[in-house]
Coordinates of C-alpha atoms and ligand atoms in Angstrom, one line a residue:
M1 CA -78.4 -147.4 -77.5
P2 CA -76.9 -150.9 -77.5
A3 CA -77.3 -153.6 -80.2
I4 CA -80.7 -154.6 -81.5
V5 CA -81.5 -158.1 -82.7
I6 CA -84.3 -159.1 -85.0
I7 CA -85.3 -162.8 -85.0
G8 CA -88.0 -164.9 -86.5
A9 CA -90.5 -166.1 -83.9
Q10 CA -92.1 -169.0 -85.8
W11 CA -90.8 -171.0 -88.8
G12 CA -89.5 -168.2 -90.9
D13 CA -91.0 -165.7 -93.4
E14 CA -92.5 -163.6 -90.7
G15 CA -91.5 -160.4 -92.4
K16 CA -88.1 -159.9 -90.9
G17 CA -86.9 -158.1 -94.1
K18 CA -89.6 -155.5 -93.8
A19 CA -88.9 -155.0 -90.1
T20 CA -85.2 -154.4 -90.8
D21 CA -86.1 -152.0 -93.5
L22 CA -88.4 -150.2 -91.0
L23 CA -85.5 -149.5 -88.7
G24 CA -83.1 -148.9 -91.6
S25 CA -82.8 -145.1 -91.6
R26 CA -82.0 -145.1 -87.8
I27 CA -79.2 -147.7 -87.8
D28 CA -75.5 -147.5 -88.7
Y29 CA -74.7 -151.2 -89.2
V30 CA -76.8 -154.2 -90.2
V31 CA -75.4 -157.6 -89.6
K32 CA -76.4 -160.9 -91.0
F33 CA -75.1 -163.4 -88.4
N34 CA -76.4 -166.8 -89.4
G35 CA -77.6 -169.0 -92.3
G36 CA -76.8 -168.2 -95.9
N37 CA -78.8 -168.0 -99.2
N38 CA -81.5 -170.3 -97.7
A39 CA -83.1 -167.0 -96.4
G40 CA -85.6 -165.1 -98.6
H41 CA -86.5 -161.6 -97.5
T42 CA -88.9 -159.5 -99.5
V43 CA -88.8 -155.7 -99.1
V44 CA -91.3 -153.5 -100.9
I45 CA -90.3 -149.9 -101.4
G46 CA -92.9 -147.9 -103.3
D47 CA -93.4 -149.8 -106.6
E48 CA -90.1 -151.6 -106.3
K49 CA -89.9 -155.1 -104.8
Y50 CA -86.5 -156.6 -103.7
A51 CA -85.9 -160.3 -102.9
L52 CA -82.7 -160.7 -100.8
H53 CA -81.2 -164.1 -99.9
L54 CA -77.6 -163.8 -98.7
L55 CA -77.3 -160.1 -98.3
P56 CA -78.9 -158.4 -95.2
S57 CA -82.0 -156.4 -96.0
G58 CA -80.4 -153.3 -94.5
I59 CA -78.3 -153.0 -97.7
L60 CA -81.2 -151.2 -99.2
T61 CA -80.9 -148.3 -96.9
E62 CA -78.5 -145.5 -97.9
G63 CA -75.8 -144.8 -95.3
V64 CA -76.0 -148.2 -93.5
T65 CA -72.9 -150.4 -93.5
P66 CA -74.0 -154.0 -94.2
I67 CA -72.0 -156.8 -92.7
I68 CA -71.9 -160.5 -93.3
S69 CA -70.3 -161.9 -90.0
N70 CA -68.5 -165.1 -89.1
G71 CA -71.7 -167.1 -88.4
V72 CA -72.8 -167.0 -92.0
V73 CA -72.1 -169.6 -94.8
I74 CA -71.3 -167.8 -98.0
D75 CA -71.8 -169.0 -101.6
P76 CA -69.5 -166.6 -103.4
E77 CA -71.2 -167.0 -106.7
V78 CA -74.6 -166.1 -105.2
L79 CA -72.9 -163.2 -103.3
F80 CA -71.7 -161.6 -106.5
E81 CA -74.9 -162.4 -108.4
E82 CA -77.0 -160.6 -105.7
L83 CA -74.6 -157.7 -105.6
D84 CA -74.6 -157.3 -109.4
A85 CA -78.4 -157.4 -109.4
L86 CA -78.6 -154.6 -106.8
I87 CA -76.0 -152.5 -108.6
A88 CA -78.0 -152.9 -111.8
R89 CA -81.0 -151.4 -109.9
G90 CA -78.9 -148.4 -108.6
V91 CA -78.4 -149.6 -105.1
D92 CA -75.0 -148.6 -103.5
V93 CA -73.4 -151.8 -102.2
S94 CA -69.9 -150.5 -101.9
K95 CA -70.0 -150.5 -98.0
L96 CA -70.5 -154.2 -97.7
L97 CA -68.0 -156.0 -95.4
V98 CA -67.4 -159.7 -95.0
S99 CA -65.9 -161.6 -92.1
A100 CA -62.6 -163.4 -92.8
N101 CA -64.0 -166.2 -90.6
A102 CA -67.2 -166.8 -92.4
H103 CA -67.4 -170.3 -94.1
I104 CA -67.7 -170.9 -97.8
I105 CA -70.4 -173.0 -99.6
T106 CA -68.9 -174.9 -102.5
N107 CA -70.2 -177.0 -105.3
Y108 CA -69.7 -180.2 -103.2
H109 CA -71.9 -178.8 -100.4
R110 CA -74.8 -178.1 -102.9
T111 CA -74.4 -181.6 -104.4
L112 CA -74.4 -183.3 -101.0
D113 CA -77.4 -181.3 -99.9
K114 CA -79.4 -182.6 -102.9
V115 CA -78.3 -186.2 -102.8
T116 CA -78.7 -186.7 -99.1
E117 CA -82.3 -185.3 -99.3
R118 CA -83.0 -187.7 -102.2
F119 CA -81.6 -190.6 -100.1
L120 CA -83.8 -189.7 -97.1
G121 CA -86.8 -190.3 -99.3
K122 CA -90.0 -189.9 -97.2
R123 CA -87.9 -188.7 -94.2
Q124 CA -86.5 -185.7 -96.1
I125 CA -86.2 -182.3 -94.4
G126 CA -87.3 -180.4 -97.5
T127 CA -84.1 -178.2 -97.4
T128 CA -83.7 -175.3 -99.8
G129 CA -80.9 -177.3 -101.6
R130 CA -78.4 -174.5 -101.2
G131 CA -75.7 -176.5 -99.5
I132 CA -76.4 -174.9 -96.1
G133 CA -76.4 -178.1 -93.9
P134 CA -73.3 -179.7 -95.5
A135 CA -71.3 -176.4 -95.2
Y136 CA -72.2 -176.1 -91.5
A137 CA -71.4 -179.8 -91.0
D138 CA -67.9 -179.2 -92.4
K139 CA -67.5 -176.2 -90.1
I140 CA -68.3 -178.3 -87.0
N141 CA -66.3 -181.2 -88.4
R142 CA -63.3 -178.8 -88.8
V143 CA -62.9 -179.4 -92.5
G144 CA -64.6 -176.2 -93.6
I145 CA -63.2 -173.6 -96.0
R146 CA -63.2 -170.0 -94.7
V147 CA -63.2 -166.7 -96.5
Q148 CA -59.6 -166.1 -95.5
D149 CA -58.5 -169.4 -97.1
L150 CA -59.2 -168.0 -100.6
F151 CA -56.2 -165.7 -100.2
D152 CA -53.7 -168.5 -99.7
E153 CA -53.6 -170.9 -102.6
N154 CA -51.5 -173.6 -100.8
I155 CA -53.7 -173.7 -97.7
L156 CA -56.8 -173.6 -99.9
R157 CA -55.6 -176.6 -101.9
Q158 CA -54.8 -178.6 -98.8
K159 CA -58.1 -177.8 -97.2
V160 CA -60.1 -178.7 -100.3
E161 CA -58.2 -182.0 -100.6
G162 CA -58.9 -182.7 -96.9
A163 CA -62.6 -182.0 -97.4
L164 CA -63.0 -184.0 -100.6
D165 CA -61.1 -187.0 -99.4
Q166 CA -64.0 -188.7 -97.5
K167 CA -66.7 -187.0 -99.6
N168 CA -65.6 -188.4 -102.9
H169 CA -65.7 -192.0 -101.4
L170 CA -69.3 -191.2 -100.2
L171 CA -70.3 -189.6 -103.5
V172 CA -69.0 -192.4 -105.7
K173 CA -69.6 -195.5 -103.5
V174 CA -72.8 -194.6 -101.7
Y175 CA -74.5 -192.1 -103.9
N176 CA -73.4 -193.3 -107.3
R177 CA -72.2 -189.8 -108.4
R178 CA -68.9 -188.8 -110.1
A179 CA -66.0 -187.8 -107.9
I180 CA -65.4 -184.0 -107.6
E181 CA -61.9 -182.8 -108.7
V182 CA -59.9 -180.8 -106.2
E183 CA -58.5 -178.5 -108.9
E184 CA -62.0 -177.8 -110.2
I185 CA -63.0 -176.4 -106.8
V186 CA -59.7 -174.6 -106.1
T187 CA -59.8 -172.9 -109.5
E188 CA -63.3 -171.7 -109.0
L189 CA -62.7 -170.5 -105.4
L190 CA -59.5 -168.6 -106.4
S191 CA -61.5 -166.8 -109.2
Y192 CA -63.5 -165.1 -106.4
A193 CA -60.5 -163.9 -104.4
D194 CA -59.8 -160.6 -106.1
R195 CA -63.3 -159.3 -105.9
L196 CA -63.8 -160.5 -102.4
R197 CA -60.5 -159.2 -100.9
P198 CA -61.4 -155.5 -100.4
M199 CA -64.7 -156.5 -98.6
V200 CA -62.9 -158.6 -96.0
A201 CA -62.5 -157.1 -92.5
D202 CA -62.2 -158.0 -88.8
T203 CA -65.9 -157.5 -88.5
G204 CA -66.0 -158.5 -84.8
L205 CA -63.6 -155.7 -83.9
L206 CA -65.3 -153.2 -86.0
L207 CA -68.7 -153.9 -84.5
N208 CA -67.5 -153.7 -81.0
K209 CA -65.8 -150.3 -81.7
A210 CA -68.9 -149.0 -83.4
L211 CA -70.9 -149.9 -80.2
D212 CA -68.2 -148.3 -78.0
D213 CA -68.7 -145.1 -80.1
G214 CA -72.5 -145.2 -79.5
E215 CA -73.4 -146.3 -83.0
I216 CA -76.5 -148.4 -83.6
V217 CA -76.0 -152.0 -84.7
L218 CA -78.9 -154.2 -85.9
F219 CA -78.5 -157.9 -86.1
E220 CA -80.8 -159.4 -88.7
G221 CA -81.5 -163.1 -88.1
G222 CA -82.2 -165.5 -91.0
Q223 CA -84.7 -168.3 -90.5
A224 CA -86.4 -168.5 -87.1
T225 CA -86.6 -169.9 -83.6
M226 CA -88.5 -173.1 -84.6
L227 CA -85.8 -173.7 -87.3
D228 CA -82.9 -173.2 -84.8
V229 CA -80.7 -176.3 -84.7
D230 CA -80.8 -176.4 -80.9
H231 CA -84.2 -174.9 -80.0
G232 CA -86.3 -175.7 -83.1
T233 CA -88.2 -178.8 -84.2
Y234 CA -85.1 -180.9 -84.7
P235 CA -84.3 -182.6 -87.1
F236 CA -86.7 -180.5 -89.2
V237 CA -84.6 -177.4 -88.8
T238 CA -81.8 -175.5 -90.5
S239 CA -78.2 -176.0 -89.4
S240 CA -77.5 -172.7 -87.6
N241 CA -78.5 -170.9 -84.4
S242 CA -81.2 -168.5 -85.6
T243 CA -82.1 -167.5 -82.1
S244 CA -80.8 -164.4 -80.4
G245 CA -77.8 -166.2 -78.9
G246 CA -76.6 -166.8 -82.5
A247 CA -76.1 -163.1 -82.9
A248 CA -73.4 -163.2 -80.3
T249 CA -71.5 -166.3 -81.4
G250 CA -72.1 -165.4 -85.0
S251 CA -70.6 -162.0 -84.8
G252 CA -68.1 -161.7 -81.9
V253 CA -70.3 -159.1 -80.1
A254 CA -70.8 -160.3 -76.5
P255 CA -74.3 -161.4 -75.3
N256 CA -74.5 -158.6 -72.7
R257 CA -74.4 -156.0 -75.4
L258 CA -77.6 -157.4 -77.1
E259 CA -80.3 -155.6 -75.1
R260 CA -83.2 -155.1 -77.5
I261 CA -84.5 -158.4 -78.9
I262 CA -87.3 -158.0 -81.4
G263 CA -89.3 -161.1 -82.4
I264 CA -91.1 -160.9 -85.7
V265 CA -94.3 -162.9 -85.5
K266 CA -97.1 -163.3 -88.1
A267 CA -100.7 -162.9 -87.1
Y268 CA -101.1 -166.6 -88.2
T269 CA -98.4 -169.3 -88.8
T270 CA -96.6 -170.6 -91.9
R271 CA -93.9 -173.2 -92.5
V272 CA -92.0 -174.3 -95.6
G273 CA -90.5 -177.8 -95.7
A274 CA -91.3 -180.9 -93.6
G275 CA -91.8 -181.2 -89.8
P276 CA -94.5 -180.9 -87.1
F277 CA -96.9 -177.9 -87.3
P278 CA -99.8 -178.3 -84.8
T279 CA -102.1 -175.6 -86.1
E280 CA -101.6 -176.4 -89.8
L281 CA -104.8 -176.2 -91.9
H282 CA -105.7 -178.5 -94.7
D283 CA -109.0 -176.9 -95.6
E284 CA -110.3 -173.7 -97.2
S285 CA -109.1 -171.6 -94.2
G286 CA -105.5 -172.7 -95.0
E287 CA -106.2 -171.8 -98.7
F288 CA -107.6 -168.4 -97.6
L289 CA -104.4 -167.6 -95.6
R290 CA -102.1 -168.8 -98.5
S291 CA -103.9 -166.8 -101.2
N292 CA -104.5 -163.7 -99.1
G293 CA -101.0 -163.7 -97.6
F294 CA -99.3 -164.7 -100.9
E295 CA -97.6 -167.5 -99.0
F296 CA -95.2 -168.8 -101.6
G297 CA -91.5 -169.1 -100.8
T298 CA -89.2 -166.2 -101.7
T299 CA -86.3 -168.7 -102.2
T300 CA -87.8 -171.8 -103.7
G301 CA -91.3 -170.7 -104.7
R302 CA -92.8 -173.6 -102.8
P303 CA -96.3 -173.0 -101.4
R304 CA -96.1 -172.4 -97.6
R305 CA -98.0 -174.5 -95.2
C306 CA -100.5 -172.3 -93.3
G307 CA -102.2 -172.4 -90.0
W308 CA -103.6 -170.3 -87.1
Y309 CA -101.6 -168.3 -84.5
D310 CA -99.9 -170.5 -82.0
A311 CA -99.6 -168.8 -78.6
P312 CA -97.4 -171.5 -76.9
I313 CA -94.9 -171.1 -79.7
A314 CA -94.8 -167.3 -79.3
R315 CA -94.3 -167.7 -75.5
Y316 CA -91.5 -170.3 -76.2
T317 CA -89.9 -167.9 -78.6
A318 CA -90.1 -165.0 -76.1
R319 CA -88.4 -167.2 -73.5
V320 CA -85.6 -168.7 -75.7
N321 CA -84.6 -165.4 -77.2
G322 CA -85.4 -162.9 -74.4
V323 CA -87.8 -161.1 -76.7
T324 CA -88.4 -157.5 -75.5
D325 CA -90.7 -156.5 -78.3
F326 CA -92.7 -158.3 -80.9
V327 CA -93.5 -156.9 -84.4
L328 CA -96.8 -158.5 -85.4
T329 CA -97.0 -158.8 -89.2
K330 CA -99.7 -159.5 -91.8
L331 CA -102.7 -158.6 -89.6
D332 CA -104.4 -157.4 -92.8
V333 CA -104.4 -160.9 -94.2
L334 CA -107.0 -162.0 -91.6
T335 CA -109.5 -159.3 -92.8
G336 CA -112.7 -161.0 -93.9
L337 CA -112.7 -164.0 -91.6
K338 CA -115.9 -164.4 -89.4
T339 CA -114.0 -165.9 -86.5
I340 CA -110.2 -166.3 -85.9
P341 CA -109.1 -169.3 -83.8
V342 CA -105.9 -169.0 -81.7
C343 CA -104.1 -172.0 -80.3
V344 CA -103.9 -171.4 -76.5
A345 CA -102.6 -174.9 -75.4
Y346 CA -102.2 -178.5 -76.8
D347 CA -103.9 -181.7 -76.1
V348 CA -101.4 -184.6 -76.3
D349 CA -103.1 -187.9 -76.1
G350 CA -105.7 -186.6 -73.5
V351 CA -103.2 -184.5 -71.5
R352 CA -103.3 -180.7 -71.6
F353 CA -99.9 -178.9 -72.3
D354 CA -100.0 -175.2 -71.7
E355 CA -96.4 -174.8 -72.9
M356 CA -94.6 -176.4 -75.8
P357 CA -93.9 -180.1 -75.0
V358 CA -90.1 -180.8 -74.8
S359 CA -90.5 -184.2 -76.5
Q360 CA -90.7 -184.1 -80.3
S361 CA -93.1 -187.1 -80.2
D362 CA -95.5 -185.2 -78.0
F363 CA -95.2 -182.2 -80.2
H364 CA -95.9 -184.3 -83.3
H365 CA -99.1 -185.6 -81.5
S366 CA -100.1 -182.1 -80.2
V367 CA -103.7 -181.2 -81.1
P368 CA -104.4 -177.5 -80.7
I369 CA -106.9 -176.3 -78.1
Y370 CA -108.4 -173.2 -79.7
E371 CA -110.0 -170.0 -78.4
E372 CA -112.1 -168.1 -81.0
F373 CA -112.1 -164.4 -81.6
P374 CA -114.6 -162.4 -83.7
G375 CA -113.1 -161.2 -87.1
W376 CA -113.6 -157.9 -89.0
D377 CA -114.4 -156.9 -92.6
E378 CA -113.0 -153.4 -92.7
D379 CA -109.9 -152.8 -94.9
I380 CA -107.1 -152.1 -92.3
T381 CA -104.2 -151.4 -94.7
G382 CA -104.6 -147.6 -94.2
A383 CA -104.5 -147.8 -90.4
R384 CA -101.5 -145.9 -88.9
T385 CA -102.5 -145.9 -85.3
F386 CA -103.8 -148.6 -83.0
E387 CA -107.0 -146.7 -82.7
D388 CA -107.5 -146.7 -86.5
L389 CA -108.0 -150.5 -86.3
P390 CA -111.6 -151.9 -85.9
K391 CA -112.5 -152.9 -82.4
N392 CA -112.3 -156.6 -83.2
A393 CA -108.8 -156.3 -84.7
Q394 CA -107.7 -154.3 -81.6
D395 CA -109.1 -157.0 -79.4
Y396 CA -107.4 -159.8 -81.4
V397 CA -104.0 -158.0 -81.0
L398 CA -104.5 -157.4 -77.3
A399 CA -105.6 -161.0 -76.7
I400 CA -102.6 -162.6 -78.5
E401 CA -100.3 -160.0 -76.9
A402 CA -101.5 -161.1 -73.4
M403 CA -100.7 -164.7 -74.3
S404 CA -97.3 -164.2 -76.0
G405 CA -94.9 -163.1 -73.4
A406 CA -93.9 -159.6 -74.7
R407 CA -95.5 -156.4 -75.9
M408 CA -96.5 -156.1 -79.5
S409 CA -94.7 -152.9 -80.4
A410 CA -95.5 -152.6 -84.1
I411 CA -98.2 -154.1 -86.3
G412 CA -97.9 -154.7 -90.0
V413 CA -101.0 -153.9 -92.0
G414 CA -99.6 -154.4 -95.6
P415 CA -96.4 -155.2 -97.4
G416 CA -95.4 -151.6 -98.2
R417 CA -92.7 -149.8 -96.3
D418 CA -95.2 -147.4 -94.5
E419 CA -98.0 -149.9 -94.0
I420 CA -97.2 -150.3 -90.3
I421 CA -98.6 -149.1 -86.9
V422 CA -95.9 -148.3 -84.4
R423 CA -97.0 -148.5 -80.7
H424 CA -93.6 -148.3 -79.0
D425 CA -90.4 -147.0 -80.6
L426 CA -88.2 -150.0 -81.5
V427 CA -84.9 -148.1 -81.4
D428 CA -85.0 -145.8 -78.3
Ligands
GDP1 P1 -88.7 -162.9 -94.0 O1 -88.1 -164.1 -94.6 O2 -89.1 -163.0 -92.6 O3 -88.0 -161.6 -94.3 O4 -90.1 -162.8 -94.7 P2 -90.5 -163.0 -96.3 O5 -90.0 -161.8 -97.0 O6 -90.0 -164.3 -96.8 O7 -92.1 -163.1 -96.3 C1 -92.9 -162.1 -95.7 C2 -93.8 -161.6 -96.9 O8 -94.8 -160.8 -96.3 C3 -93.1 -160.6 -97.8 O9 -93.7 -160.9 -99.1 C4 -93.5 -159.2 -97.3 O10 -93.5 -158.3 -98.4 C5 -94.8 -159.5 -96.8 N1 -95.2 -158.7 -95.6 C6 -94.5 -158.2 -94.6 N2 -95.2 -157.6 -93.7 C7 -96.5 -157.6 -94.1 C8 -97.7 -157.1 -93.6 O11 -97.8 -156.6 -92.6 N3 -98.8 -157.4 -94.4 C9 -98.8 -158.0 -95.6 N4 -99.9 -158.2 -96.3 N5 -97.6 -158.5 -96.1 C10 -96.5 -158.3 -95.4
IMO2 P1 -86.2 -166.8 -94.0 O1 -85.0 -166.2 -93.5 C1 -88.6 -170.5 -94.1 C2 -86.3 -174.3 -94.0 C3 -86.4 -175.2 -95.2 C4 -86.2 -176.6 -94.6 C5 -85.3 -176.3 -93.4 C6 -83.8 -176.7 -93.7 O2 -86.7 -166.4 -95.3 O3 -87.3 -166.9 -92.9 P2 -81.9 -175.5 -95.1 O4 -81.8 -175.3 -96.6 O5 -81.8 -174.3 -94.3 O6 -81.0 -176.6 -94.7 O7 -83.4 -176.1 -94.9 O8 -85.4 -174.9 -93.1 N1 -85.9 -172.9 -94.2 C7 -86.7 -171.9 -94.2 N2 -88.0 -171.8 -94.1 N3 -87.8 -169.4 -94.2 C8 -86.5 -169.5 -94.3 O9 -85.7 -168.4 -94.2 C9 -85.9 -170.7 -94.3 N4 -84.6 -171.2 -94.4 C10 -84.6 -172.5 -94.3 O10 -87.6 -175.0 -95.9 O11 -87.5 -177.0 -94.0
MG3 MG1 -88.3 -165.5 -96.1

């Protein structure tokens, strides 16, 4: 079996953590390949609830080797905090490996994230404030600090000096903040070196060897297709490639080895932060989805914006990522609705668009064209086969499957580990 990739099909929080956990016992490696601690994955195992940000969700499964690969931006303080919290709960984290080429989030990235957002005022993105954008900007600008730099004090000092040179002018002269001392940053980063050193490995080489040996590697995407810096609703996006291509560039495993691409899609839509969202609801239906689905951010606690299922977005996601299977999550949240609208196309100033418009202005003006499906009242959380679902729930799934460009291979009916219907095996 080649490598498997899990990606978010909408604007994040689709239930990727739970999907990773579902495959957990059958995989050998789980790789986080993009983003950083802007992600928030909730995994519920029995009575225990885990919230993971920087660490891949697969770390919760015994025997799996978790990897943070080169495409990730790492805040070392958060890394150790998250590890310590898991250790305190009895989770074995000793297998974690980190790429020497992953970039580091420092204090000045967090500061810049917050002040630039404040300066944007009404035009702000609504970032998580974790320093993600500024750290990726430094990477692309070739002034980033990488994990390997923490083990060479001279190089580290030169790089921090280089990075702070311009930034201090910006902080002091434009943003009215105090300058950041080079030594303050160097001392802090060096203090992480000893604990980090044993975790550092050539993760690209290791993953390719594992695949050569027939082991199963799962790539766990953070964020989602519509937040991808190239393919999402730019500029209201994150700063990494959260689509399946990011699994290749972000890990050093070639694209032709990524054969199973699993898109995680909610039975409705949510979004955190600013940006266009055609099916967003501002009425009691939106409130129904938010309260029934507990739609509050895992990372920032912000209430998520809620709306109906958007089929053109699912089709776009299927195309951009090469989705082979969808996992449809949170179908149970729709229980109790009389009718369930699904967006099948958009009206843009009187013109019908069957596919997502390429122009952001058109997407901003898109008014959903809905088709309505009858709802159901039966509790579906106990359903374990497709046939256990009420007829109207089955029909809803079949209808959105036909519109979405790939088969719906599993269906989430509750947050728990076993609250899932598997229609097609996701590993074989
Ligand atoms: P991620 O960022 O994609 O990993 O998703 P989050 O963890 O941020 O948000 C998904 C939320 O939905 C979590 O609280 C999960 O426990 C929960 N969840 C996942 N699948 C289901 C499902 O099928 N039904 C319900 N009711 N909750 C689910
Ligand atoms: P998971 O992995 C939902 C959003 C932020 C903001 C934009 C940019 O849990 O699905 P950033 O801090 O990345 O520069 O913020 O992206 N965002 C997410 N929204 N789920 C996430 O991750 C997100 N990660 C970033 O709200 O709009
Ligand atoms: Mg999340």
